[in-house]
PDB file of C-alpha atoms in Angstrom:
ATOM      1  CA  UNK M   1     -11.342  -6.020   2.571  1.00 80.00           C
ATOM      2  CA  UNK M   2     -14.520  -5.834   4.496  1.00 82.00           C
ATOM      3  CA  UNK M   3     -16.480  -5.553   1.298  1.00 81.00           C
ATOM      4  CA  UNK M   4     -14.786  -8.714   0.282  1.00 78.00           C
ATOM      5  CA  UNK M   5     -16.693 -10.102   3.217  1.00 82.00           C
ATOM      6  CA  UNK M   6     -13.473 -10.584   4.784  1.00 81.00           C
ATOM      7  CA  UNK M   7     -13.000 -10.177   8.743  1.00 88.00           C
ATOM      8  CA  UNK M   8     -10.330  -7.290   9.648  1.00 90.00           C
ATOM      9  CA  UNK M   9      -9.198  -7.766  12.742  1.00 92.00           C
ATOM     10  CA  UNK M  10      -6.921  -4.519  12.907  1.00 93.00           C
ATOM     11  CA  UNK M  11      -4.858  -2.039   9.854  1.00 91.00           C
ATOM     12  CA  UNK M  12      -2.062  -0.671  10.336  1.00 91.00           C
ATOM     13  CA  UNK M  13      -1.273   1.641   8.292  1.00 90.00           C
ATOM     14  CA  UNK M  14       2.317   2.935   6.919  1.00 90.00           C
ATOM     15  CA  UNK M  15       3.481   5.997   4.624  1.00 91.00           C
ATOM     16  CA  UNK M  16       3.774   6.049   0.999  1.00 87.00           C
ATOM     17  CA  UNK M  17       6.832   4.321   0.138  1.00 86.00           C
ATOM     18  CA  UNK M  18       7.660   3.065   3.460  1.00 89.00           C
ATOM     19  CA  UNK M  19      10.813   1.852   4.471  1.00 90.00           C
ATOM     20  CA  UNK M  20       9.497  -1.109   7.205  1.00 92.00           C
ATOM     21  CA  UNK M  21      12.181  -1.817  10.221  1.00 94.00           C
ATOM     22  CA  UNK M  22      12.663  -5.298  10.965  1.00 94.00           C
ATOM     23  CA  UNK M  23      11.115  -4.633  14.756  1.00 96.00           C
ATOM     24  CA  UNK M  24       8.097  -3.492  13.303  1.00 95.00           C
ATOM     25  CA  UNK M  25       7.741  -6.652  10.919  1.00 96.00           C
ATOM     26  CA  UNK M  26       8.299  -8.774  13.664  1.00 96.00           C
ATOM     27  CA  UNK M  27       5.677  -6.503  15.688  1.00 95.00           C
ATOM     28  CA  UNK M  28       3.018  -7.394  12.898  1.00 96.00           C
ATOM     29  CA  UNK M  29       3.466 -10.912  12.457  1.00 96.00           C
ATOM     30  CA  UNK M  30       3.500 -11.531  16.120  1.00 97.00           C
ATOM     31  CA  UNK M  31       0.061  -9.718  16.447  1.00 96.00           C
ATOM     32  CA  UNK M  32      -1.091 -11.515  13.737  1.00 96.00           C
ATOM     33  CA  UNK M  33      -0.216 -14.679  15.199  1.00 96.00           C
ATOM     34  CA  UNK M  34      -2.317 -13.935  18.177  1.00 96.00           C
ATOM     35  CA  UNK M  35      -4.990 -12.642  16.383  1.00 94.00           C
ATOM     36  CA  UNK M  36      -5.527 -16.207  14.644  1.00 94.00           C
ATOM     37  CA  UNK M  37      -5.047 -13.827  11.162  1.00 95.00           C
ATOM     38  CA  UNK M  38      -2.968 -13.772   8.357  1.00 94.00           C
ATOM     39  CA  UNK M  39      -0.973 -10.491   7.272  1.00 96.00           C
ATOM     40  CA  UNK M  40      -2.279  -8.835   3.969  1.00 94.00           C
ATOM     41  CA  UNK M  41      -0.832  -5.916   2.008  1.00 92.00           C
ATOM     42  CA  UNK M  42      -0.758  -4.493  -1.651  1.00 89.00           C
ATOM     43  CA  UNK M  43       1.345  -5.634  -4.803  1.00 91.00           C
ATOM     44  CA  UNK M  44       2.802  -2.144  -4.258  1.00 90.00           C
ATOM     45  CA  UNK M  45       3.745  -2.510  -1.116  1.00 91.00           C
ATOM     46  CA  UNK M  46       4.446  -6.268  -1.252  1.00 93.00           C
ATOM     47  CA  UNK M  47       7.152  -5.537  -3.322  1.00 92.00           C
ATOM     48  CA  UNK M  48       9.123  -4.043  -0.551  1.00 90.00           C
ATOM     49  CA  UNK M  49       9.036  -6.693   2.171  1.00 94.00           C
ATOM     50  CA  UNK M  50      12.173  -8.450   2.268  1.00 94.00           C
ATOM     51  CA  UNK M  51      11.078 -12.037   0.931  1.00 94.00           C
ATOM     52  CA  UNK M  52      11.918 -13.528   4.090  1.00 94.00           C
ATOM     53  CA  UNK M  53       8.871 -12.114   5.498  1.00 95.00           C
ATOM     54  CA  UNK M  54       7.129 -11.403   2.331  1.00 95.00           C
ATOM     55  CA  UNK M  55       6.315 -15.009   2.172  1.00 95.00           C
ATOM     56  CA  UNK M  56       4.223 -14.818   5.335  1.00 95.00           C
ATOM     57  CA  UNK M  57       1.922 -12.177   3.784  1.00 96.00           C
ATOM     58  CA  UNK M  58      -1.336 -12.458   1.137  1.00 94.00           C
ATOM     59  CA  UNK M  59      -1.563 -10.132  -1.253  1.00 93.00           C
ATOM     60  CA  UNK M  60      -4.886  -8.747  -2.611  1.00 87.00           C
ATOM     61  CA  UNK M  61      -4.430  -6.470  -5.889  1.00 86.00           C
ATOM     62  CA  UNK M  62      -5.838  -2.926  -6.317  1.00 82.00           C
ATOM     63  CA  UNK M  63      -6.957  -1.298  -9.503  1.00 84.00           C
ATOM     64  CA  UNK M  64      -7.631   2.399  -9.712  1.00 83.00           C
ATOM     65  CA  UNK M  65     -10.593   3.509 -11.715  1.00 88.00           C
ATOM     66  CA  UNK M  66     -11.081   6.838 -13.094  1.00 91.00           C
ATOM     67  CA  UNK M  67     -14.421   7.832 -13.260  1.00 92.00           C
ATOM     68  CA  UNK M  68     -13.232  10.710 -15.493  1.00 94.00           C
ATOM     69  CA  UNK M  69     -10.405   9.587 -17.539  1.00 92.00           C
ATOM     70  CA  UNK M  70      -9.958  12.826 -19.778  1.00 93.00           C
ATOM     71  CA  UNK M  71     -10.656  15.173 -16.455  1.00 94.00           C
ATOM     72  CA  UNK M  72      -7.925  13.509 -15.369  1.00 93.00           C
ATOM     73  CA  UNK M  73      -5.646  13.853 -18.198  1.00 94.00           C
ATOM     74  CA  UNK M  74      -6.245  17.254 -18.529  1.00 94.00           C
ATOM     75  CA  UNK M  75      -5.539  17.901 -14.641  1.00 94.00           C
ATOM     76  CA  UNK M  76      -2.392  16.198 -15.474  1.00 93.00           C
ATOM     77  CA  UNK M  77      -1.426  18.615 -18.556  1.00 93.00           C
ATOM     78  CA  UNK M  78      -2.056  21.285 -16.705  1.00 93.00           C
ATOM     79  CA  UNK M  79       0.145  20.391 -13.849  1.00 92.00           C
ATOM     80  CA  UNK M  80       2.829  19.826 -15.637  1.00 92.00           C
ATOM     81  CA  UNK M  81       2.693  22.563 -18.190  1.00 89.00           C
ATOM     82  CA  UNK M  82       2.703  25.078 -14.797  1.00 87.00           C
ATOM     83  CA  UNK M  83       5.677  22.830 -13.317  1.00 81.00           C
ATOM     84  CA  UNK M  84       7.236  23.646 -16.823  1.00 80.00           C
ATOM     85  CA  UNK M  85       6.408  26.731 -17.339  1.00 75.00           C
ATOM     86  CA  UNK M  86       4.182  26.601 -20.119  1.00 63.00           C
ATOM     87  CA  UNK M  87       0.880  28.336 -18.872  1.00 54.00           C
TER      88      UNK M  87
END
């Protein structure tokens, strides 16, 4: 976001597939309100927030980029032919 040139005012951050409570919602868009900001999140995560709320939130897309797509791949075959039991 800051590279964007965009001003962060403050992150809070959440677990992989987090389940939000409604207190905390309310908790961010309340600080956001103060704050003068707006609330931003993922597509992943966006897709989560109950639409009530989801409407008061921007959402900026991410794309992964592998530098080394066939390192990768090959990690992944090798992960899963251990989890398989094919070494």
């Amino acid at each position: 976001m800051r590279g964007l040139g965009l001003n962060v005012v403050d992150l809070y951050p959440f677990d992989d597939h987090y389940r939000y409570r409604p207190d905390e919602l309310t908790r961010l868009e309340a600080d956001a309100l103060e704050a003068g900001a707006t609330l931003v999140t993922t597509e992943k995560d966006f897709a989560r927030l109950p639409p009530a709320f989801a409407a008061k939130v921007r959402v900026v897309p991410i794309e992964a980029v592998l530098a080394d797509e066939a390192a990768f791949l090959a990690f992944l075959r090798a992960k899963l032919d251990s989890h398989l039991g094919q070494d």
